[in-house]
Amino acid sequence: MNLNEPINNDDMENEKLELIILSFEASDELIKGAHTFFPERGYGFPERGYGLSICSSRKDKYVVLECDRGGCYRDPCNVSTEQRKRTTTSRLTNCPFNIKGKRQDNELWTIEIKSYEHNHEASVDVTGHSICRRLSQEEIKGVDHMSKSGIPPRQILSSLRQNNPNLTAISKIIYNAKAKIRKDNLAGRSVMQALLEELAQGGFMHDMLSEGGHLTHIFFAHPLSVNLTQYFPDIFIMDCTYKTNRYKMPLLDIIGISSFNTSFYSGFAFLKGEREEDYVWALKMFGKILGEKKPHVIITDREYTLINAINIVFPECIHLLTLNRIYGHMPT
């Protein structure tokens, strides 16, 4: 179909008549029916380059659908065009197209046509409309499963496209899907509440510190890690990762060495910083796992604040430095 060729008046009137005689048992069915009505007739959305979005609704009363380019851009920061540091644009054109679904006395939902005109040209590339980029429920489940496996969004999108070559979703859709999944998993809880509940349900040993209502330190260890630490309390390797998490908090990794010359995770601590007092707190929490036992050897890099904290918390422990190939530091 030629997108630049406007629909004639007779076809438009027939389309409007077919639309208003439809009836649905629920608002969800009406919305779904409206989205499928036009494509099924070969000259509507999205074939004609337009899309629908919900403008407003009231449960069991009505739902208003408008063109997805309806409305005007509203700047949440109230910054004038002259004050903006960069030029911004909006795809919204205040398009007048508007149809209303309303519940009747017989509890059936019907459609009223408020305006059937558009004030903009049809989109040549219909993938610009969000309705054309939506993921199916199976694809959303796939995003959730692959996200839990640590697969980055670009690879998730590539995998979905392999299963569905006609998929028009973009990377932003994957990020939005992941954000919605996280929001659904929180179920109204804050991130901190969700974390504490997950740790408690998993039987993790954990402790934390906060200042002014903000979390500053948190230590946690898996039950299996606690058992392994108590079975093999002799040798541990400690190192702090760079601030690669979204909260910019250093993560102290504590790794134990078993008598079989294998390693295991002993515990983790997110810290406010890499000061001596931060490490002292983390090592004291680690000491709670050991109980009456004390480590014989602790291996670290040349992190002086961590070394000082080890001398404070475990003064009888032997401290070794790791081999640093860049600077040529040999273990002591």
GROMACS .gro file of C-alpha atoms in nm:
model
  332
    1MET     CA    1   0.000   0.000   0.000
    2ASN     CA    2   0.122   0.352  -0.078
    3LEU     CA    3   0.152   0.539   0.253
    4ASN     CA    4   0.148   0.874   0.075
    5GLU     CA    5  -0.189   0.803  -0.083
    6PRO     CA    6  -0.469   0.924   0.147
    7ILE     CA    7  -0.765   0.704   0.216
    8ASN     CA    8  -1.075   0.811   0.019
    9ASN     CA    9  -1.388   0.941   0.192
   10ASP     CA   10  -1.604   0.639   0.111
   11ASP     CA   11  -1.355   0.398   0.266
   12MET     CA   12  -1.323   0.624   0.569
   13GLU     CA   13  -1.700   0.635   0.623
   14ASN     CA   14  -1.726   0.259   0.587
   15GLU     CA   15  -1.442   0.218   0.833
   16LYS     CA   16  -1.613   0.446   1.085
   17LEU     CA   17  -1.943   0.258   1.051
   18GLU     CA   18  -1.776  -0.078   1.106
   19LEU     CA   19  -1.599   0.062   1.408
   20ILE     CA   20  -1.902   0.206   1.591
   21ILE     CA   21  -2.111  -0.112   1.558
   22LEU     CA   22  -1.851  -0.320   1.739
   23SER     CA   23  -1.917  -0.423   2.099
   24PHE     CA   24  -1.695  -0.577   2.364
   25GLU     CA   25  -1.746  -0.737   2.703
   26ALA     CA   26  -1.460  -0.554   2.878
   27SER     CA   27  -1.239  -0.251   2.834
   28ASP     CA   28  -0.932  -0.466   2.776
   29GLU     CA   29  -1.108  -0.640   2.489
   30LEU     CA   30  -1.208  -0.302   2.345
   31ILE     CA   31  -0.849  -0.177   2.352
   32LYS     CA   32  -0.722  -0.497   2.195
   33GLY     CA   33  -1.000  -0.485   1.936
   34ALA     CA   34  -0.919  -0.125   1.846
   35HIS     CA   35  -0.554  -0.214   1.795
   36THR     CA   36  -0.646  -0.503   1.564
   37PHE     CA   37  -0.942  -0.344   1.385
   38PHE     CA   38  -0.747  -0.127   1.145
   39PRO     CA   39  -0.470  -0.367   1.038
   40GLU     CA   40  -0.726  -0.636   0.963
   41ARG     CA   41  -0.882  -0.401   0.703
   42GLY     CA   42  -0.552  -0.333   0.532
   43TYR     CA   43  -0.560   0.046   0.535
   44GLY     CA   44  -0.541   0.145   0.898
   45PHE     CA   45  -0.294   0.127   1.186
   46PRO     CA   46  -0.010   0.052   1.158
   47GLU     CA   47  -0.021  -0.004   0.780
   48ARG     CA   48  -0.119   0.358   0.726
   49GLY     CA   49   0.165   0.474   0.948
   50TYR     CA   50  -0.034   0.565   1.260
   51GLY     CA   51  -0.058   0.420   1.610
   52LEU     CA   52  -0.292   0.428   1.910
   53SER     CA   53  -0.227   0.505   2.275
   54ILE     CA   54  -0.445   0.538   2.585
   55CYS     CA   55  -0.515   0.904   2.661
   56SER     CA   56  -0.730   0.863   2.973
   57SER     CA   57  -0.951   0.604   3.136
   58ARG     CA   58  -1.177   0.533   3.431
   59LYS     CA   59  -1.233   0.180   3.554
   60ASP     CA   60  -1.565   0.033   3.440
   61LYS     CA   61  -1.662   0.370   3.288
   62TYR     CA   62  -1.467   0.467   2.978
   63VAL     CA   63  -1.132   0.463   2.801
   64VAL     CA   64  -1.009   0.725   2.553
   65LEU     CA   65  -0.772   0.627   2.272
   66GLU     CA   66  -0.581   0.885   2.074
   67CYS     CA   67  -0.313   0.893   1.807
   68ASP     CA   68   0.027   0.819   1.959
   69ARG     CA   69   0.138   1.160   1.834
   70GLY     CA   70  -0.142   1.337   2.016
   71GLY     CA   71  -0.077   1.587   2.291
   72CYS     CA   72   0.211   1.832   2.331
   73TYR     CA   73   0.553   1.799   2.486
   74ARG     CA   74   0.559   1.906   2.850
   75ASP     CA   75   0.899   1.991   2.993
   76PRO     CA   76   0.913   1.855   3.353
   77CYS     CA   77   1.195   2.099   3.436
   78ASN     CA   78   1.009   2.404   3.300
   79VAL     CA   79   1.312   2.515   3.099
   80SER     CA   80   1.240   2.755   2.814
   81THR     CA   81   1.367   2.694   2.464
   82GLU     CA   82   1.616   2.981   2.497
   83GLN     CA   83   1.763   2.837   2.818
   84ARG     CA   84   1.819   2.486   2.686
   85LYS     CA   85   2.179   2.387   2.629
   86ARG     CA   86   2.087   2.163   2.338
   87THR     CA   87   1.812   2.154   2.080
   88THR     CA   88   1.537   1.905   2.161
   89THR     CA   89   1.253   1.777   1.949
   90SER     CA   90   0.929   1.591   2.010
   91ARG     CA   91   0.732   1.353   1.793
   92LEU     CA   92   0.407   1.486   1.945
   93THR     CA   93   0.203   1.708   1.711
   94ASN     CA   94  -0.117   1.751   1.916
   95CYS     CA   95  -0.292   1.522   1.668
   96PRO     CA   96  -0.672   1.550   1.711
   97PHE     CA   97  -0.752   1.183   1.633
   98ASN     CA   98  -0.960   1.057   1.926
   99ILE     CA   99  -1.200   0.767   1.987
  100LYS     CA  100  -1.373   0.679   2.314
  101GLY     CA  101  -1.476   0.341   2.446
  102LYS     CA  102  -1.771   0.359   2.684
  103ARG     CA  103  -1.954   0.106   2.896
  104GLN     CA  104  -2.327   0.097   2.817
  105ASP     CA  105  -2.623   0.008   3.038
  106ASN     CA  106  -2.619  -0.348   2.904
  107GLU     CA  107  -2.257  -0.373   3.034
  108LEU     CA  108  -2.119  -0.396   2.680
  109TRP     CA  109  -1.845  -0.160   2.566
  110THR     CA  110  -1.891   0.037   2.244
  111ILE     CA  111  -1.682   0.293   2.057
  112GLU     CA  112  -1.766   0.658   1.997
  113ILE     CA  113  -1.570   0.853   1.734
  114LYS     CA  114  -1.470   1.198   1.855
  115SER     CA  115  -1.227   1.289   1.578
  116TYR     CA  116  -1.107   1.080   1.285
  117GLU     CA  117  -0.856   1.321   1.135
  118HIS     CA  118  -0.475   1.343   1.165
  119ASN     CA  119  -0.268   1.662   1.141
  120HIS     CA  120   0.053   1.491   1.029
  121GLU     CA  121   0.181   1.271   0.752
  122ALA     CA  122   0.182   0.896   0.793
  123SER     CA  123   0.507   0.743   0.913
  124VAL     CA  124   0.694   0.567   0.638
  125ASP     CA  125   0.873   0.348   0.892
  126VAL     CA  126   0.606   0.207   1.125
  127THR     CA  127   0.874   0.079   1.365
  128GLY     CA  128   0.881   0.434   1.501
  129HIS     CA  129   0.553   0.359   1.679
  130SER     CA  130   0.583   0.197   2.019
  131ILE     CA  131   0.291  -0.037   1.950
  132CYS     CA  132   0.491  -0.196   1.669
  133ARG     CA  133   0.789  -0.256   1.897
  134ARG     CA  134   0.609  -0.429   2.182
  135LEU     CA  135   0.732  -0.763   2.304
  136SER     CA  136   0.507  -1.062   2.344
  137GLN     CA  137   0.461  -1.228   2.683
  138GLU     CA  138   0.690  -1.512   2.577
  139GLU     CA  139   0.957  -1.263   2.470
  140ILE     CA  140   0.927  -1.078   2.803
  141LYS     CA  141   0.976  -1.407   2.985
  142GLY     CA  142   1.284  -1.461   2.770
  143VAL     CA  143   1.417  -1.118   2.865
  144ASP     CA  144   1.365  -1.201   3.233
  145HIS     CA  145   1.537  -1.539   3.203
  146MET     CA  146   1.836  -1.405   3.008
  147SER     CA  147   1.872  -1.104   3.242
  148LYS     CA  148   1.898  -1.338   3.542
  149SER     CA  149   2.175  -1.520   3.354
  150GLY     CA  150   2.372  -1.195   3.324
  151ILE     CA  151   2.328  -1.156   2.947
  152PRO     CA  152   2.361  -0.789   2.838
  153PRO     CA  153   2.064  -0.620   2.662
  154ARG     CA  154   2.230  -0.609   2.317
  155GLN     CA  155   2.277  -0.986   2.323
  156ILE     CA  156   1.923  -1.037   2.453
  157LEU     CA  157   1.793  -0.838   2.156
  158SER     CA  158   2.005  -1.043   1.914
  159SER     CA  159   1.871  -1.366   2.063
  160LEU     CA  160   1.510  -1.247   2.033
  161ARG     CA  161   1.567  -1.148   1.670
  162GLN     CA  162   1.704  -1.492   1.591
  163ASN     CA  163   1.382  -1.648   1.720
  164ASN     CA  164   1.166  -1.382   1.553
  165PRO     CA  165   1.321  -1.227   1.238
  166ASN     CA  166   1.027  -0.984   1.211
  167LEU     CA  167   1.092  -0.835   1.555
  168THR     CA  168   1.112  -0.454   1.534
  169ALA     CA  169   1.207  -0.389   1.897
  170ILE     CA  170   1.511  -0.173   1.974
  171SER     CA  171   1.754  -0.172   2.265
  172LYS     CA  172   1.543   0.080   2.458
  173ILE     CA  173   1.255  -0.170   2.462
  174ILE     CA  174   1.479  -0.429   2.629
  175TYR     CA  175   1.590  -0.178   2.894
  176ASN     CA  176   1.226  -0.079   2.955
  177ALA     CA  177   1.124  -0.444   2.986
  178LYS     CA  178   1.400  -0.508   3.239
  179ALA     CA  179   1.295  -0.201   3.438
  180LYS     CA  180   0.933  -0.316   3.445
  181ILE     CA  181   1.036  -0.666   3.554
  182ARG     CA  182   1.242  -0.518   3.840
  183LYS     CA  183   0.948  -0.297   3.942
  184ASP     CA  184   0.710  -0.595   3.939
  185ASN     CA  185   0.953  -0.801   4.146
  186LEU     CA  186   0.978  -0.523   4.405
  187ALA     CA  187   0.598  -0.532   4.444
  188GLY     CA  188   0.585  -0.189   4.603
  189ARG     CA  189   0.886  -0.249   4.828
  190SER     CA  190   1.192  -0.029   4.835
  191VAL     CA  191   1.516  -0.176   4.704
  192MET     CA  192   1.647  -0.200   5.060
  193GLN     CA  193   1.336  -0.378   5.185
  194ALA     CA  194   1.354  -0.626   4.897
  195LEU     CA  195   1.722  -0.694   4.966
  196LEU     CA  196   1.669  -0.760   5.336
  197GLU     CA  197   1.375  -0.990   5.266
  198GLU     CA  198   1.576  -1.184   5.006
  199LEU     CA  199   1.868  -1.222   5.247
  200ALA     CA  200   1.637  -1.338   5.526
  201GLN     CA  201   1.454  -1.586   5.303
  202GLY     CA  202   1.783  -1.725   5.175
  203GLY     CA  203   1.919  -1.774   5.527
  204PHE     CA  204   2.209  -1.535   5.468
  205MET     CA  205   2.406  -1.409   5.763
  206HIS     CA  206   2.400  -1.031   5.726
  207ASP     CA  207   2.451  -0.707   5.913
  208MET     CA  208   2.450  -0.341   5.816
  209LEU     CA  209   2.519   0.018   5.918
  210SER     CA  210   2.331   0.333   5.818
  211GLU     CA  211   2.379   0.705   5.863
  212GLY     CA  212   2.098   0.955   5.836
  213GLY     CA  213   1.864   0.696   5.690
  214HIS     CA  214   2.113   0.594   5.418
  215LEU     CA  215   2.277   0.254   5.406
  216THR     CA  216   2.656   0.287   5.431
  217HIS     CA  217   2.778  -0.068   5.506
  218ILE     CA  218   2.633  -0.413   5.453
  219PHE     CA  219   2.795  -0.753   5.507
  220PHE     CA  220   2.639  -1.081   5.391
  221ALA     CA  221   2.739  -1.445   5.356
  222HIS     CA  222   2.555  -1.745   5.215
  223PRO     CA  223   2.480  -2.030   5.462
  224LEU     CA  224   2.707  -2.264   5.264
  225SER     CA  225   2.982  -2.002   5.273
  226VAL     CA  226   2.947  -1.980   5.651
  227ASN     CA  227   2.987  -2.357   5.685
  228LEU     CA  228   3.290  -2.367   5.454
  229THR     CA  229   3.449  -2.075   5.639
  230GLN     CA  230   3.414  -2.256   5.971
  231TYR     CA  231   3.548  -2.583   5.823
  232PHE     CA  232   3.848  -2.414   5.656
  233PRO     CA  233   3.938  -2.107   5.869
  234ASP     CA  234   4.311  -2.097   5.786
  235ILE     CA  235   4.376  -1.905   5.462
  236PHE     CA  236   4.176  -1.618   5.308
  237ILE     CA  237   4.225  -1.376   5.019
  238MET     CA  238   4.076  -1.029   5.049
  239ASP     CA  239   4.043  -0.764   4.782
  240CYS     CA  240   3.817  -0.468   4.707
  241THR     CA  241   3.665  -0.425   4.361
  242TYR     CA  242   3.646  -0.089   4.191
  243LYS     CA  243   3.324   0.111   4.219
  244THR     CA  244   3.150  -0.060   3.931
  245ASN     CA  245   2.804  -0.082   4.091
  246ARG     CA  246   2.537   0.185   4.050
  247TYR     CA  247   2.580   0.306   4.408
  248LYS     CA  248   2.958   0.355   4.369
  249MET     CA  249   3.025   0.146   4.681
  250PRO     CA  250   3.344  -0.062   4.700
  251LEU     CA  251   3.278  -0.436   4.736
  252LEU     CA  252   3.512  -0.632   4.961
  253ASP     CA  253   3.547  -0.993   4.843
  254ILE     CA  254   3.663  -1.251   5.098
  255ILE     CA  255   3.769  -1.583   4.943
  256GLY     CA  256   3.873  -1.887   5.143
  257ILE     CA  257   4.111  -2.170   5.050
  258SER     CA  258   4.017  -2.526   5.142
  259SER     CA  259   4.250  -2.815   5.229
  260PHE     CA  260   4.182  -2.948   4.877
  261ASN     CA  261   4.348  -2.638   4.728
  262THR     CA  262   4.014  -2.509   4.601
  263SER     CA  263   3.864  -2.167   4.664
  264PHE     CA  264   3.521  -2.067   4.788
  265TYR     CA  265   3.339  -1.741   4.854
  266SER     CA  266   3.337  -1.666   5.224
  267GLY     CA  267   3.161  -1.330   5.245
  268PHE     CA  268   3.100  -0.993   5.083
  269ALA     CA  269   3.079  -0.640   5.218
  270PHE     CA  270   2.961  -0.324   5.047
  271LEU     CA  271   3.141  -0.034   5.213
  272LYS     CA  272   3.099   0.341   5.221
  273GLY     CA  273   3.466   0.385   5.133
  274GLU     CA  274   3.807   0.224   5.162
  275ARG     CA  275   3.906   0.382   5.489
  276GLU     CA  276   4.054   0.194   5.781
  277GLU     CA  277   3.734   0.212   5.986
  278ASP     CA  278   3.535   0.068   5.693
  279TYR     CA  279   3.762  -0.235   5.672
  280VAL     CA  280   3.766  -0.277   6.052
  281TRP     CA  281   3.385  -0.303   6.052
  282ALA     CA  282   3.387  -0.556   5.767
  283LEU     CA  283   3.653  -0.772   5.933
  284LYS     CA  284   3.464  -0.772   6.262
  285MET     CA  285   3.156  -0.896   6.076
  286PHE     CA  286   3.375  -1.160   5.913
  287GLY     CA  287   3.499  -1.256   6.261
  288LYS     CA  288   3.141  -1.338   6.362
  289ILE     CA  289   3.139  -1.612   6.097
  290LEU     CA  290   3.462  -1.760   6.233
  291GLY     CA  291   3.338  -1.755   6.591
  292GLU     CA  292   3.620  -1.855   6.826
  293LYS     CA  293   3.848  -1.949   6.535
  294LYS     CA  294   4.099  -1.707   6.387
  295PRO     CA  295   4.251  -1.703   6.037
  296HIS     CA  296   4.617  -1.807   6.016
  297VAL     CA  297   4.701  -1.634   5.686
  298ILE     CA  298   4.536  -1.345   5.502
  299ILE     CA  299   4.652  -1.247   5.153
  300THR     CA  300   4.587  -0.897   5.016
  301ASP     CA  301   4.731  -0.652   4.766
  302ARG     CA  302   4.920  -0.342   4.883
  303GLU     CA  303   4.609  -0.175   5.028
  304TYR     CA  304   4.752  -0.011   5.340
  305THR     CA  305   4.419   0.070   5.505
  306LEU     CA  306   4.312  -0.294   5.471
  307ILE     CA  307   4.649  -0.411   5.608
  308ASN     CA  308   4.611  -0.182   5.909
  309ALA     CA  309   4.257  -0.312   5.968
  310ILE     CA  310   4.384  -0.672   5.962
  311ASN     CA  311   4.649  -0.586   6.222
  312ILE     CA  312   4.376  -0.437   6.442
  313VAL     CA  313   4.113  -0.712   6.414
  314PHE     CA  314   4.343  -1.015   6.366
  315PRO     CA  315   4.679  -0.910   6.517
  316GLU     CA  316   4.817  -1.265   6.536
  317CYS     CA  317   4.738  -1.343   6.171
  318ILE     CA  318   5.019  -1.375   5.915
  319HIS     CA  319   4.977  -1.125   5.634
  320LEU     CA  320   5.103  -1.189   5.278
  321LEU     CA  321   5.104  -0.967   4.972
  322THR     CA  322   4.989  -1.097   4.634
  323LEU     CA  323   5.228  -1.104   4.340
  324ASN     CA  324   5.183  -0.785   4.140
  325ARG     CA  325   5.313  -0.833   3.789
  326ILE     CA  326   5.276  -0.466   3.697
  327TYR     CA  327   5.491  -0.315   3.972
  328GLY     CA  328   5.700  -0.619   4.049
  329HIS     CA  329   5.599  -0.648   4.414
  330MET     CA  330   5.690  -0.989   4.552
  331PRO     CA  331   5.496  -1.155   4.835
  332THR     CA  332   5.651  -1.106   5.175
   0.00000   0.00000   0.00000
